[in-house]
Coordinates of C-alpha atoms in Angstrom, one line a residue:
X1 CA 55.3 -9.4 28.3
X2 CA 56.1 -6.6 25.9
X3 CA 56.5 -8.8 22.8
X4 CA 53.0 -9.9 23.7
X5 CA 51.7 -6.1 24.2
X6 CA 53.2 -5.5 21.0
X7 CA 51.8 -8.6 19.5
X8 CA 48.6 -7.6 20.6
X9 CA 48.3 -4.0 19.4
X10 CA 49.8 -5.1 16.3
X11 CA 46.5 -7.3 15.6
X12 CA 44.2 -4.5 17.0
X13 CA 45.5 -2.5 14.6
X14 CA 45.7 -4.6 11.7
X15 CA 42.1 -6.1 12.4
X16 CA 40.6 -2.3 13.2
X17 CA 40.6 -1.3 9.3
X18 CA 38.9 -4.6 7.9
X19 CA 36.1 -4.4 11.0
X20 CA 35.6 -0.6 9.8
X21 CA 35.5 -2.2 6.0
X22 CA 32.8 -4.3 7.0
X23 CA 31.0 -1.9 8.8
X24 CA 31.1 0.5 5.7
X25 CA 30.5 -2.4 3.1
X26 CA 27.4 -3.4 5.3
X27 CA 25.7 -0.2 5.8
X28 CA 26.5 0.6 1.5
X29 CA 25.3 -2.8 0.7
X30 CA 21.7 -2.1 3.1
X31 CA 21.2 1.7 1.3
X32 CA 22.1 0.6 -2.2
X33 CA 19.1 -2.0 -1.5
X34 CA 16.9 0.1 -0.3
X35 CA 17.7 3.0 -3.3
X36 CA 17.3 -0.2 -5.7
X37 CA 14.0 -0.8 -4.4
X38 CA 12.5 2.5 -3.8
X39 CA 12.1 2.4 -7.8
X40 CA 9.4 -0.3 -8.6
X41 CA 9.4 -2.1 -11.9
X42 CA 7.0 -0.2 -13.9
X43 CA 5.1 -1.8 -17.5
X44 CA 2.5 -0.8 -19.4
X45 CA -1.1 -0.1 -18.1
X46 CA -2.7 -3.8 -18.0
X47 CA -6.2 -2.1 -19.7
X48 CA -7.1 1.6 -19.5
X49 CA -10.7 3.3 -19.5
X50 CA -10.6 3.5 -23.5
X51 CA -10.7 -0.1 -23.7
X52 CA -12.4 -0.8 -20.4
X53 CA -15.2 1.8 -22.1
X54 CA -15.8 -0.4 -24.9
X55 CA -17.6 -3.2 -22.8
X56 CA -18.7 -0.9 -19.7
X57 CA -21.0 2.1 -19.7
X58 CA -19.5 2.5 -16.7
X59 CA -16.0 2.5 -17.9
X60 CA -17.2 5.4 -20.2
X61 CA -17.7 7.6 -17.0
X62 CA -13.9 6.9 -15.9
X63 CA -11.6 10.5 -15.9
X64 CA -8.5 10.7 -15.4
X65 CA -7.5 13.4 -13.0
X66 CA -4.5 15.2 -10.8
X67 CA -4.4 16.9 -7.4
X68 CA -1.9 18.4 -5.3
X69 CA -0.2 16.5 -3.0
X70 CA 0.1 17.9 0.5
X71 CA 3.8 18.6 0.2
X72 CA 3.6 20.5 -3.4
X73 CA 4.6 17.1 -5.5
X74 CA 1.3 16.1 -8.0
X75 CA -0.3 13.4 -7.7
X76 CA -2.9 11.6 -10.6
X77 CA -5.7 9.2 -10.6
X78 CA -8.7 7.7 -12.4
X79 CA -12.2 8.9 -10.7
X80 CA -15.7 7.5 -11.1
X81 CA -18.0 9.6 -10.1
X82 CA -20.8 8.5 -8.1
X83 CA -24.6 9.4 -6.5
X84 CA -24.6 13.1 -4.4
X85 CA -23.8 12.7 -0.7
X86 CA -23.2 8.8 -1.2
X87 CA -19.1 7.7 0.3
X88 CA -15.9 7.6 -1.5
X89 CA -13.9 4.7 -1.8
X90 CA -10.2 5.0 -2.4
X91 CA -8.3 1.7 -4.1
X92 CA -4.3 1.5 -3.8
X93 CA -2.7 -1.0 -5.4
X94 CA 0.7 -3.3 -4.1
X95 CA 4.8 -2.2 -4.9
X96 CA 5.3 -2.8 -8.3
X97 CA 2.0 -2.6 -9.9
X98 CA -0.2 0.0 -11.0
X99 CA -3.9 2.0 -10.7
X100 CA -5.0 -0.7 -14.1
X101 CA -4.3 -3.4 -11.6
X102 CA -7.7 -2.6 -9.6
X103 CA -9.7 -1.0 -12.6
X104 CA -12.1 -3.7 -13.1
X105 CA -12.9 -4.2 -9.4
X106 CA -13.1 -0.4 -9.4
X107 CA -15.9 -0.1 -12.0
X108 CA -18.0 -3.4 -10.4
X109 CA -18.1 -1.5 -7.3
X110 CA -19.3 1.9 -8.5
X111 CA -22.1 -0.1 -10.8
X112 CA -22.9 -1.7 -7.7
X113 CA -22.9 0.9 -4.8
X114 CA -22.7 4.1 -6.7
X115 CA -19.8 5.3 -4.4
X116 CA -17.5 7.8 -6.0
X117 CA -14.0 5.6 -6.7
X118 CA -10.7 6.8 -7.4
X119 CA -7.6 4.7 -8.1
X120 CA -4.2 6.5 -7.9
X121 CA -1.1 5.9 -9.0
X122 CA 0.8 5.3 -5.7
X123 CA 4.4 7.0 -5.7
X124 CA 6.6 5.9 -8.2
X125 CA 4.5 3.7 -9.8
X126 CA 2.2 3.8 -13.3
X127 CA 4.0 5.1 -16.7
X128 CA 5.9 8.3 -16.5
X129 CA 5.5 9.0 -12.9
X130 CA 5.9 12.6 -11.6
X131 CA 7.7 11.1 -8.6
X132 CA 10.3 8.4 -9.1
X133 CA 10.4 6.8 -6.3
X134 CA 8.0 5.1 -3.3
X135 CA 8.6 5.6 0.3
X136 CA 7.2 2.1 1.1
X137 CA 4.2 3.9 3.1
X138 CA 5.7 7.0 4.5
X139 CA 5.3 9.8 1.8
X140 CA 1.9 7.8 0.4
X141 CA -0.2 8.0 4.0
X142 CA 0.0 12.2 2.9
X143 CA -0.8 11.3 -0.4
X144 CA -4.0 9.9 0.6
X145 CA -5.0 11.7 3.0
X146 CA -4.6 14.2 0.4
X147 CA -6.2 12.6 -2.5
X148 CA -9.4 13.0 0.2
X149 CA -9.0 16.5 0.3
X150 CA -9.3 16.8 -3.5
X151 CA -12.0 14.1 -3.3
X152 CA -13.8 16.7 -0.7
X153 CA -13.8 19.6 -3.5
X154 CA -15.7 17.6 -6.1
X155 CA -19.4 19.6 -6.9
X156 CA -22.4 18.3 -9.0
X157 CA -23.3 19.7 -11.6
X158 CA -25.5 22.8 -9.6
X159 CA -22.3 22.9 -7.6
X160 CA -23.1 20.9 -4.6
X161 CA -20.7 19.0 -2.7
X162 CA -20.4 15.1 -4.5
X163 CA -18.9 13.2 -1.5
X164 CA -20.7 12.2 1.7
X165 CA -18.8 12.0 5.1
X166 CA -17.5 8.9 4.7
X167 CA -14.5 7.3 3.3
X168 CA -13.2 3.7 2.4
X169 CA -10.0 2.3 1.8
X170 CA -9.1 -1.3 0.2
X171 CA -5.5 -1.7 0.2
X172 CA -3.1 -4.3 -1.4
X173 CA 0.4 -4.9 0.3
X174 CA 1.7 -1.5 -0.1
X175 CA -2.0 0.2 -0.6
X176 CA -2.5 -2.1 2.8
X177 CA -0.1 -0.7 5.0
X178 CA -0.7 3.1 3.5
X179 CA -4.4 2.1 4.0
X180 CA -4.1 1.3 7.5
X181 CA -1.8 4.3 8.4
X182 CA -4.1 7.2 6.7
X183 CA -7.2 5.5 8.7
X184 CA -5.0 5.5 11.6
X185 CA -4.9 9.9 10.9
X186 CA -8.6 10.3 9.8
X187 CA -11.6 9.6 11.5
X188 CA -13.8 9.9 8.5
X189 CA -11.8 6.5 6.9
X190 CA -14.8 4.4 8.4
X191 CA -14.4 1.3 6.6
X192 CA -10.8 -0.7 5.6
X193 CA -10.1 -3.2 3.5
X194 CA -6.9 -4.7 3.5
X195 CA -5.5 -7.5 1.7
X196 CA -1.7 -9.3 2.7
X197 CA -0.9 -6.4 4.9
X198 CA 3.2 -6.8 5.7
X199 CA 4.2 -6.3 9.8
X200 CA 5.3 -2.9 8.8
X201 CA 6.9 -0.6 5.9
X202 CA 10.4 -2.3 7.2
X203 CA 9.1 -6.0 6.5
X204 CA 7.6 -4.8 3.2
X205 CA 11.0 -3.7 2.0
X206 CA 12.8 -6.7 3.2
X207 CA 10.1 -8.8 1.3
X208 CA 10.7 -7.0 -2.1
X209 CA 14.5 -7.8 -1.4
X210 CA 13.8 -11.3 -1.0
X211 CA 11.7 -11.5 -4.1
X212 CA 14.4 -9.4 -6.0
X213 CA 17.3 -11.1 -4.2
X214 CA 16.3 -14.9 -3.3
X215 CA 20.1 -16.2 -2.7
X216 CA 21.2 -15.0 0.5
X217 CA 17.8 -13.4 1.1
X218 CA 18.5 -14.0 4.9
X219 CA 21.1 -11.6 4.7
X220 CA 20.1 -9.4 2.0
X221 CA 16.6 -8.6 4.0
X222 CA 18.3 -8.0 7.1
X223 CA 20.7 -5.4 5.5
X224 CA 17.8 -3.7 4.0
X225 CA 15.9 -3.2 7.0
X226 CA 19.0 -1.5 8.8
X227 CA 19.6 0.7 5.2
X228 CA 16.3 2.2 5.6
X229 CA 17.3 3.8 8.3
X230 CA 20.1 5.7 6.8
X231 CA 18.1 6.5 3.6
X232 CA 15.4 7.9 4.8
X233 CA 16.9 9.6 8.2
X234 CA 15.3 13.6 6.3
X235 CA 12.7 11.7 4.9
X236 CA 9.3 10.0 5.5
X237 CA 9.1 6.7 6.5
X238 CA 6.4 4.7 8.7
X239 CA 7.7 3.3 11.5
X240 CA 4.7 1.9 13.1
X241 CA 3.9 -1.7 12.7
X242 CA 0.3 -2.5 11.6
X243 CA -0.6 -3.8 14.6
X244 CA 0.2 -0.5 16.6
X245 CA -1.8 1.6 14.2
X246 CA -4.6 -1.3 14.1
X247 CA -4.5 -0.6 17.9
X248 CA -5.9 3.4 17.8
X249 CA -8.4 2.1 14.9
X250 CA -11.6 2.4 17.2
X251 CA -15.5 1.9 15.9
X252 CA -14.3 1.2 12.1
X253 CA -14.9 -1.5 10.0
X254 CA -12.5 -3.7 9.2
X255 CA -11.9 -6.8 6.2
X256 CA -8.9 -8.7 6.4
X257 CA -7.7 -10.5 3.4
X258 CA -4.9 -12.7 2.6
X259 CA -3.8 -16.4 1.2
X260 CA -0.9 -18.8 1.0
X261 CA -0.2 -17.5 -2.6
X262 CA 1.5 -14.7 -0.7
X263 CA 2.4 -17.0 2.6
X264 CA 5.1 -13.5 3.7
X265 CA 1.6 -11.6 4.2
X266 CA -0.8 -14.2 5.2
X267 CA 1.1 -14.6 8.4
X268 CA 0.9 -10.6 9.2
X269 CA -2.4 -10.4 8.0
X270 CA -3.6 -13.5 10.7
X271 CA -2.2 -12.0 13.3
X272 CA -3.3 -8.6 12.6
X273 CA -6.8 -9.5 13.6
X274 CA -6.4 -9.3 17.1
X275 CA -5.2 -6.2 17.6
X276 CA -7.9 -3.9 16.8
X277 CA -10.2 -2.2 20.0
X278 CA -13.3 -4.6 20.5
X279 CA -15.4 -1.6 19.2
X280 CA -14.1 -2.3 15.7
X281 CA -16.0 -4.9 13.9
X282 CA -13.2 -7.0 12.0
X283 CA -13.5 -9.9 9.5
X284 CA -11.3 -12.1 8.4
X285 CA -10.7 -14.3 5.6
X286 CA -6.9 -15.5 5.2
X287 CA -6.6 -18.5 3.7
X288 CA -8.3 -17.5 0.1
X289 CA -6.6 -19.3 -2.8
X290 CA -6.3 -17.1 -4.9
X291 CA -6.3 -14.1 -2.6
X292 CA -6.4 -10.5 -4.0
X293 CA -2.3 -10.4 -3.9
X294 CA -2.2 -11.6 -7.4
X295 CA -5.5 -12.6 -9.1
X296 CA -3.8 -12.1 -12.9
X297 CA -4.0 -16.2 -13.0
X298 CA -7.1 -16.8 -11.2
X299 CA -10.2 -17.4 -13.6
X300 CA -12.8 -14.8 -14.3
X301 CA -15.5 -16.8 -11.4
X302 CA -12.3 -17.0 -8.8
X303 CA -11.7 -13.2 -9.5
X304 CA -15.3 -12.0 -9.4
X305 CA -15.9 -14.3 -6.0
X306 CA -13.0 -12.6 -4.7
X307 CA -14.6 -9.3 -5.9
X308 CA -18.1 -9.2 -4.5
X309 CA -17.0 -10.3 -1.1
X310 CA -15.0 -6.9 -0.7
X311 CA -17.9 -5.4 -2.7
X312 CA -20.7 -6.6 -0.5
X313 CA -18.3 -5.6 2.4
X314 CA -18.2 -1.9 1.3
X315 CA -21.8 -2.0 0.5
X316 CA -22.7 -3.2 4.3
X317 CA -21.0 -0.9 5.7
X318 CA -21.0 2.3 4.1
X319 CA -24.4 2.1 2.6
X320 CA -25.8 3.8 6.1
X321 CA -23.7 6.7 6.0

């Protein structure tokens, strides 16, 4: 009986260490993902106003501005101007690309509604970027909500106020769930357009692991959902699921967006449709090949089809206010 006792403390103890290994190795392996991924690859701008100004006498109007964030850091964008009192329509773009990614669709929608339109760089992302890293939709529901505070102090030229009451959002992956999470803290966001939203900030992450990571990816997401956790426990991080924030989204309109090119997001985006209050009007359009996710292959007609749906969208509903 003792030589068993012994036996069996002996392999406790010699088994204790490795589970604590593990343990340690699994919890490093999950933040080291996350820190990895909270720094998107970053390129040159895909076009810039200068060039966009050559074709466009719209694209001529395009400045490029900065405003405080609501926690001190900077934040930049490029504005468009548009007609006194009309709305304002914010564009944020997915992980891993940039404000030039939604430039074109930004100038077709001012020449068409003359809304004012401003397309930030979301954290971390764009060349040279006074914050290095993205917080996957935590930090960047302040920084919009704050880029409509700056867009609230624009004047006319007899210094009037240039913005109406109401705001729009269209949001791409990460602009989606941001987009969905500022509407969810202001009223005034009356109309939301979201294209391949992700479950939540957690799935988003897990998703750029995948895409980063593709052998093992089973494991590899899983660890960086529970590293998230750890790396941002002082730090902003949305923990709501879209569907939960989609629930306290009362009397707004709503456009869903999404397509097997991105079949992660066309899932979450389906399903997110039925969780909004009856008094928000919601449409839906998730099985568009090419969707907005990526629409650098799709051909000039499939990009401007994909364009004036969101456009008309905008139009209809913030045309009243």
């Amino acid at each position: 009986m003792r030589n068993a006792k012994r036996l069996i403390k002996g392999f406790y103890n010699l088994l204790l260490p490795v589970v604590v290994l593990l343990v340690v190795a699994f919890v490093a392996g999950g933040v080291w993902l996350v820190y990895i991924s909270a720094i998107p690859p970053r390129a040159e701008y895909m076009v810039d106003p200068s060039k966009l100004a050559l074709l466009s006498s719209r694209g001529a109007q395009i400045t490029d501005e900065t405003w405080p964030n609501r926690d001190g850091t900077s934040a930049r964008g490029w504005l468009l101007r548009g007609s006194q009192n009309a709305p304002s329509v914010i564009l944020l773009h997915r992980y891993g690309t940039d404000r030039s990614h939604l430039l074109n669709f930004g100038v077709k929608l001012s020449e068409t509604t003359n809304f004012t339109i401003l397309m930030p760089d979301l954290r971390g992302h764009g060349l040279n970027p006074a914050i290095e890293q993205t917080s996957f939709g935590g930090n960047e529901v302040e920084d919009t909500l704050s880029a409509i505070d700056y867009l609230k102090t624009l004047k006319t030229a007899d210094g009037k106020p240039l913005i109406g009451k109401s705001f729009g959002i269209f949001g791409v992956e990460l602009g989606a769930i941001t987009g969905i999470a500022a509407a969810a803290k202001d009223p005034n966001i009356r109309s939301i357009a979201l294209e391949s939203v992700p479950r939540s900030s957690n799935d988003l992450v897990a998703s750029i692991v995948e895409a980063r990571f593709p052998f093992g990816s089973s494991v590899t997401s899983v660890l960086a959902k529970g590293g998230t956790y750890i790396y941002f426990i002082n730090r902003e991080f949305e923990r709501s699921s879209a569907c939960d924030l989609a629930k306290t989204l009362s009397d707004r309109d709503v456009l869903l967006l999404a397509g097997p090119g991105a079949p992660y997001f066309q899932t979450s985006t389906s399903n997110l449709s039925s969780c909004f209050p009856k008094t928000t009007k919601v449409k839906a359009f998730t099985d568009l090949a090419p969707s907005g996710f990526d629409l650098t292959n799709a051909t000039l007609e499939q990009a401007d089809f994909y364009d004036q749906r969101v456009i008309y969208f905008f139009k209809e509903s913030l045309s009243g206010d």
